[in-house]
Amino acid sequence: FSVAGQDTYPSGIAFSNDGTKMFVVGDIGNEVNEYSLSTAFDVSTASYTHRFLVNSQETNPSGITFNNDGTKMFIIGWIGDDVNEYSLSTAFDVSTASYVQRFVVSSQEANPEGIQFNNNGTKMYVIGLSGDEVNEYSLSTAFDVSTASYVQNFSVSSQDISPSGLVFNNDGTKMFVVGDSGNDINEYNLTTAFDVSTASYVQNLSVSDTGPGGIAFNNDATKMFVIGYGSD
């Protein structure tokens, strides 16, 4: 499914819980583009709905994720080196988003590319091109970035020196990192769920995009989605 009509440098992807909405963040438009899917998690059925500009907070957005119920959206980017938090008055409707606050990650990563949370929002993960590592943060209040504090990191430089996105399986025992250098997805096992210090490399899969930037799964992990600027 091409998103070139909305953005020619797409860098992050996310879905609503039921897979009937898809969200793409792009560097050219500095926006989040929302799509409706008539068949859940089937990108061939996607149609463009509307967009939400984030350029007042970030002019190089690179990653996107939501909280569990879609009432919060998080955008990470290069220029601010920060995570920007938005509140959505209607769940998973970006037209209802409003900016709340930010959390700066420049002490750990000067070129942040991807962001994810654990299941309950008490841990946040940031990956980027500068440190080539996954940075883990603890949040004292779930999905509230103002309460985040740095914990530890895990280097992925042996697999990719330009990591651009990450995602976990449902129970946090597997982590997947997509990289622009190897143009592949690297899979890791975690002996302790959502603890990146316990990660170990397993295998990789080459992808058909020369600039992969984001990765996502459907709910039961029987579908995987990769977005990138090589083919838009």
mmCIF file of C-alpha atoms in Angstrom:
data_model
loop_
_atom_site.group_PDB
_atom_site.id
_atom_site.type_symbol
_atom_site.label_atom_id
_atom_site.label_comp_id
_atom_site.label_asym_id
_atom_site.label_seq_id
_atom_site.Cartn_x
_atom_site.Cartn_y
_atom_site.Cartn_z
ATOM 1 C CA PHE A 1 0.000 0.000 0.000
ATOM 2 C CA SER A 2 1.580 3.265 -1.130
ATOM 3 C CA VAL A 3 1.460 6.308 1.156
ATOM 4 C CA ALA A 4 3.335 8.543 -1.306
ATOM 5 C CA GLY A 5 0.203 10.608 -1.874
ATOM 6 C CA GLN A 6 0.456 11.813 1.716
ATOM 7 C CA ASP A 7 4.177 11.596 2.506
ATOM 8 C CA THR A 8 7.272 10.584 0.517
ATOM 9 C CA TYR A 9 9.415 10.006 3.610
ATOM 10 C CA PRO A 10 7.296 7.771 5.863
ATOM 11 C CA SER A 11 9.142 6.758 9.006
ATOM 12 C CA GLY A 12 6.731 5.172 11.482
ATOM 13 C CA ILE A 13 3.584 3.051 11.548
ATOM 14 C CA ALA A 14 0.927 2.080 14.105
ATOM 15 C CA PHE A 15 -2.564 0.572 14.123
ATOM 16 C CA SER A 16 -5.669 0.925 16.254
ATOM 17 C CA ASN A 17 -6.433 -2.034 18.506
ATOM 18 C CA ASP A 18 -8.954 -3.532 16.119
ATOM 19 C CA GLY A 19 -6.830 -2.962 13.011
ATOM 20 C CA THR A 20 -9.410 -0.810 11.246
ATOM 21 C CA LYS A 21 -7.208 2.277 11.437
ATOM 22 C CA MET A 22 -3.590 2.738 10.367
ATOM 23 C CA PHE A 23 -1.355 5.669 11.245
ATOM 24 C CA VAL A 24 1.760 6.750 9.368
ATOM 25 C CA VAL A 25 4.118 9.471 10.543
ATOM 26 C CA GLY A 26 6.112 11.245 7.865
ATOM 27 C CA ASP A 27 9.116 13.547 7.722
ATOM 28 C CA ILE A 28 8.120 15.498 4.604
ATOM 29 C CA GLY A 29 4.717 16.666 5.816
ATOM 30 C CA ASN A 30 5.656 16.616 9.515
ATOM 31 C CA GLU A 31 2.348 14.952 10.187
ATOM 32 C CA VAL A 32 0.453 11.864 11.247
ATOM 33 C CA ASN A 33 -1.683 10.484 8.427
ATOM 34 C CA GLU A 34 -4.703 8.401 9.417
ATOM 35 C CA TYR A 35 -6.163 5.690 7.176
ATOM 36 C CA SER A 36 -9.325 3.603 7.450
ATOM 37 C CA LEU A 37 -9.142 -0.131 6.671
ATOM 38 C CA SER A 38 -12.378 -1.801 5.573
ATOM 39 C CA THR A 39 -10.806 -5.167 6.430
ATOM 40 C CA ALA A 40 -8.847 -5.193 9.677
ATOM 41 C CA PHE A 41 -5.068 -5.325 9.264
ATOM 42 C CA ASP A 42 -5.362 -5.636 5.464
ATOM 43 C CA VAL A 43 -3.439 -2.676 4.027
ATOM 44 C CA SER A 44 -4.856 -3.278 0.554
ATOM 45 C CA THR A 45 -8.200 -2.018 1.908
ATOM 46 C CA ALA A 46 -6.770 1.209 3.361
ATOM 47 C CA SER A 47 -8.064 4.638 2.394
ATOM 48 C CA TYR A 48 -6.778 8.024 3.523
ATOM 49 C CA THR A 49 -8.924 9.834 6.099
ATOM 50 C CA HIS A 50 -7.163 12.886 7.515
ATOM 51 C CA ARG A 51 -3.953 14.153 9.053
ATOM 52 C CA PHE A 52 -2.625 15.857 12.165
ATOM 53 C CA LEU A 53 0.321 18.247 11.941
ATOM 54 C CA VAL A 54 3.087 17.905 14.550
ATOM 55 C CA ASN A 55 5.433 20.551 13.143
ATOM 56 C CA SER A 56 4.837 22.881 16.091
ATOM 57 C CA GLN A 57 6.564 20.271 18.255
ATOM 58 C CA GLU A 58 8.734 18.318 15.794
ATOM 59 C CA THR A 59 9.866 18.952 12.202
ATOM 60 C CA ASN A 60 11.543 15.560 11.790
ATOM 61 C CA PRO A 61 9.042 13.072 13.261
ATOM 62 C CA SER A 62 10.327 9.511 13.037
ATOM 63 C CA GLY A 63 8.228 7.246 15.276
ATOM 64 C CA ILE A 64 4.685 6.855 16.580
ATOM 65 C CA THR A 65 2.805 4.793 19.151
ATOM 66 C CA PHE A 66 -0.354 5.000 21.272
ATOM 67 C CA ASN A 67 -1.411 4.031 24.764
ATOM 68 C CA ASN A 68 -3.662 0.997 25.124
ATOM 69 C CA ASP A 69 -7.012 2.701 24.588
ATOM 70 C CA GLY A 70 -5.918 5.212 21.952
ATOM 71 C CA THR A 71 -6.503 8.310 24.075
ATOM 72 C CA LYS A 72 -2.816 9.203 24.031
ATOM 73 C CA MET A 73 -0.421 9.436 21.098
ATOM 74 C CA PHE A 74 3.356 9.687 21.271
ATOM 75 C CA ILE A 75 5.613 11.089 18.547
ATOM 76 C CA ILE A 76 9.397 10.958 18.625
ATOM 77 C CA GLY A 77 11.731 12.948 16.390
ATOM 78 C CA TRP A 78 15.213 14.139 15.512
ATOM 79 C CA ILE A 79 14.965 17.905 15.890
ATOM 80 C CA GLY A 80 13.701 18.053 19.457
ATOM 81 C CA ASP A 81 15.348 14.758 20.432
ATOM 82 C CA ASP A 82 12.243 14.181 22.500
ATOM 83 C CA VAL A 83 9.036 12.237 22.969
ATOM 84 C CA ASN A 84 5.962 14.406 22.436
ATOM 85 C CA GLU A 85 2.762 13.346 24.181
ATOM 86 C CA TYR A 86 -0.700 14.186 22.824
ATOM 87 C CA SER A 87 -4.175 13.673 24.242
ATOM 88 C CA LEU A 88 -6.978 12.451 21.954
ATOM 89 C CA SER A 89 -10.531 13.321 22.981
ATOM 90 C CA THR A 90 -11.787 10.566 20.663
ATOM 91 C CA ALA A 91 -9.759 7.366 20.782
ATOM 92 C CA PHE A 92 -7.579 6.725 17.735
ATOM 93 C CA ASP A 93 -8.873 9.853 15.970
ATOM 94 C CA VAL A 94 -5.844 12.060 15.310
ATOM 95 C CA SER A 95 -8.049 15.003 14.329
ATOM 96 C CA THR A 96 -8.941 15.287 18.037
ATOM 97 C CA ALA A 97 -5.304 15.328 19.231
ATOM 98 C CA SER A 98 -3.855 18.133 21.347
ATOM 99 C CA TYR A 99 -0.298 18.561 22.601
ATOM 100 C CA VAL A 100 0.330 17.897 26.297
ATOM 101 C CA GLN A 101 4.040 17.689 27.119
ATOM 102 C CA ARG A 102 7.412 16.274 26.111
ATOM 103 C CA PHE A 103 10.315 14.243 27.463
ATOM 104 C CA VAL A 104 13.847 14.929 26.196
ATOM 105 C CA VAL A 105 15.990 11.884 25.354
ATOM 106 C CA SER A 106 19.087 13.679 24.004
ATOM 107 C CA SER A 107 21.233 12.523 26.938
ATOM 108 C CA GLN A 108 20.754 8.971 25.681
ATOM 109 C CA GLU A 109 20.034 9.416 21.956
ATOM 110 C CA ALA A 110 20.697 12.368 19.643
ATOM 111 C CA ASN A 111 18.880 10.837 16.667
ATOM 112 C CA PRO A 112 15.813 9.035 18.055
ATOM 113 C CA GLU A 113 13.940 6.974 15.467
ATOM 114 C CA GLY A 114 11.468 4.681 17.206
ATOM 115 C CA ILE A 115 9.379 4.464 20.379
ATOM 116 C CA GLN A 116 7.400 1.744 22.150
ATOM 117 C CA PHE A 117 5.946 0.987 25.593
ATOM 118 C CA ASN A 118 5.460 -2.184 27.566
ATOM 119 C CA ASN A 119 1.899 -3.449 28.013
ATOM 120 C CA ASN A 120 0.963 -1.302 31.009
ATOM 121 C CA GLY A 121 2.856 1.855 30.081
ATOM 122 C CA THR A 122 5.317 1.738 32.970
ATOM 123 C CA LYS A 123 8.281 1.251 30.644
ATOM 124 C CA MET A 124 9.235 3.207 27.524
ATOM 125 C CA TYR A 125 11.787 2.280 24.868
ATOM 126 C CA VAL A 126 13.598 4.591 22.462
ATOM 127 C CA ILE A 127 15.872 3.492 19.625
ATOM 128 C CA GLY A 128 18.050 5.677 17.422
ATOM 129 C CA LEU A 129 20.887 6.109 14.955
ATOM 130 C CA SER A 130 23.330 7.868 17.245
ATOM 131 C CA GLY A 131 23.773 5.258 19.961
ATOM 132 C CA ASP A 132 22.612 2.250 17.905
ATOM 133 C CA GLU A 133 20.861 0.987 21.005
ATOM 134 C CA VAL A 134 17.510 0.476 22.687
ATOM 135 C CA ASN A 135 17.147 2.822 25.663
ATOM 136 C CA GLU A 136 14.795 1.731 28.438
ATOM 137 C CA TYR A 137 12.973 4.167 30.728
ATOM 138 C CA SER A 138 10.780 3.656 33.781
ATOM 139 C CA LEU A 139 7.564 5.682 34.163
ATOM 140 C CA SER A 140 6.186 6.168 37.683
ATOM 141 C CA THR A 141 2.814 7.055 36.145
ATOM 142 C CA ALA A 142 1.772 4.889 33.223
ATOM 143 C CA PHE A 143 1.946 6.566 29.805
ATOM 144 C CA ASP A 144 2.927 9.902 31.384
ATOM 145 C CA VAL A 145 6.260 10.862 29.798
ATOM 146 C CA SER A 146 6.904 13.577 32.376
ATOM 147 C CA THR A 147 7.467 10.794 34.930
ATOM 148 C CA ALA A 148 10.045 8.925 32.819
ATOM 149 C CA SER A 149 13.561 8.182 34.086
ATOM 150 C CA TYR A 150 16.396 6.428 32.274
ATOM 151 C CA VAL A 151 17.191 2.867 33.356
ATOM 152 C CA GLN A 152 19.521 1.090 30.912
ATOM 153 C CA ASN A 153 20.261 0.309 27.265
ATOM 154 C CA PHE A 154 20.951 -2.581 24.913
ATOM 155 C CA SER A 155 23.247 -2.164 21.916
ATOM 156 C CA VAL A 156 22.132 -3.475 18.527
ATOM 157 C CA SER A 157 25.195 -2.218 16.649
ATOM 158 C CA SER A 158 26.426 -5.747 15.958
ATOM 159 C CA GLN A 159 23.297 -6.277 13.862
ATOM 160 C CA ASP A 160 22.550 -2.778 12.506
ATOM 161 C CA ILE A 161 24.268 0.599 12.773
ATOM 162 C CA SER A 162 21.161 2.491 11.634
ATOM 163 C CA PRO A 163 18.283 1.080 13.713
ATOM 164 C CA SER A 164 15.042 2.870 12.910
ATOM 165 C CA GLY A 165 12.169 1.092 14.634
ATOM 166 C CA LEU A 166 11.289 -1.480 17.275
ATOM 167 C CA VAL A 167 8.385 -3.518 18.584
ATOM 168 C CA PHE A 168 7.835 -6.287 21.138
ATOM 169 C CA ASN A 169 5.699 -9.408 21.068
ATOM 170 C CA ASN A 170 2.663 -9.416 23.370
ATOM 171 C CA ASP A 171 4.402 -10.806 26.457
ATOM 172 C CA GLY A 172 7.677 -8.908 26.037
ATOM 173 C CA THR A 173 9.861 -11.978 25.574
ATOM 174 C CA LYS A 174 10.759 -11.044 22.005
ATOM 175 C CA MET A 175 11.980 -7.757 20.554
ATOM 176 C CA PHE A 176 12.175 -6.869 16.877
ATOM 177 C CA VAL A 177 14.393 -4.097 15.512
ATOM 178 C CA VAL A 178 14.184 -2.853 11.937
ATOM 179 C CA GLY A 179 17.330 -1.298 10.518
ATOM 180 C CA ASP A 180 18.232 0.984 7.645
ATOM 181 C CA SER A 181 21.802 -0.285 7.346
ATOM 182 C CA GLY A 182 21.050 -3.973 6.912
ATOM 183 C CA ASN A 183 17.561 -3.399 5.463
ATOM 184 C CA ASP A 184 16.326 -6.150 7.721
ATOM 185 C CA ILE A 185 14.414 -7.078 10.845
ATOM 186 C CA ASN A 186 16.490 -8.397 13.721
ATOM 187 C CA GLU A 187 14.818 -10.643 16.296
ATOM 188 C CA TYR A 188 15.943 -10.895 19.935
ATOM 189 C CA ASN A 189 14.889 -13.082 22.849
ATOM 190 C CA LEU A 190 14.471 -11.536 26.308
ATOM 191 C CA THR A 191 14.860 -13.889 29.262
ATOM 192 C CA THR A 192 13.083 -11.341 31.461
ATOM 193 C CA ALA A 193 10.043 -9.775 29.792
ATOM 194 C CA PHE A 194 10.504 -6.157 28.685
ATOM 195 C CA ASP A 195 13.994 -6.016 30.260
ATOM 196 C CA VAL A 196 16.341 -5.086 27.404
ATOM 197 C CA SER A 197 19.433 -5.979 29.425
ATOM 198 C CA THR A 198 18.412 -9.647 29.052
ATOM 199 C CA ALA A 199 18.135 -9.518 25.249
ATOM 200 C CA SER A 200 20.085 -11.833 22.958
ATOM 201 C CA TYR A 201 20.171 -11.929 19.163
ATOM 202 C CA VAL A 202 18.339 -14.767 17.404
ATOM 203 C CA GLN A 203 17.965 -14.183 13.653
ATOM 204 C CA ASN A 204 17.081 -11.694 10.946
ATOM 205 C CA LEU A 205 14.882 -11.271 7.899
ATOM 206 C CA SER A 206 15.730 -9.110 4.887
ATOM 207 C CA VAL A 207 12.948 -6.771 3.765
ATOM 208 C CA SER A 208 12.063 -5.403 0.349
ATOM 209 C CA ASP A 209 12.579 -1.754 1.271
ATOM 210 C CA THR A 210 15.900 0.067 1.040
ATOM 211 C CA GLY A 211 14.953 2.458 3.819
ATOM 212 C CA PRO A 212 12.788 0.639 6.383
ATOM 213 C CA GLY A 213 11.761 2.948 9.193
ATOM 214 C CA GLY A 214 8.986 1.351 11.220
ATOM 215 C CA ILE A 215 7.575 -2.034 12.174
ATOM 216 C CA ALA A 216 4.283 -3.265 13.632
ATOM 217 C CA PHE A 217 2.327 -6.499 14.120
ATOM 218 C CA ASN A 218 -1.348 -7.345 14.233
ATOM 219 C CA ASN A 219 -2.777 -8.527 17.569
ATOM 220 C CA ASP A 220 -1.841 -12.204 17.302
ATOM 221 C CA ALA A 221 1.439 -11.582 15.428
ATOM 222 C CA THR A 222 0.355 -13.480 12.321
ATOM 223 C CA LYS A 223 0.918 -10.336 10.263
ATOM 224 C CA MET A 224 3.933 -8.029 10.222
ATOM 225 C CA PHE A 225 4.063 -4.575 8.678
ATOM 226 C CA VAL A 226 7.162 -2.634 7.635
ATOM 227 C CA ILE A 227 7.141 0.943 6.373
ATOM 228 C CA GLY A 228 9.986 2.822 4.746
ATOM 229 C CA TYR A 229 11.082 5.732 2.617
ATOM 230 C CA GLY A 230 12.756 3.580 -0.068
ATOM 231 C CA SER A 231 9.440 2.696 -1.683
ATOM 232 C CA ASP A 232 7.071 4.917 0.388
#
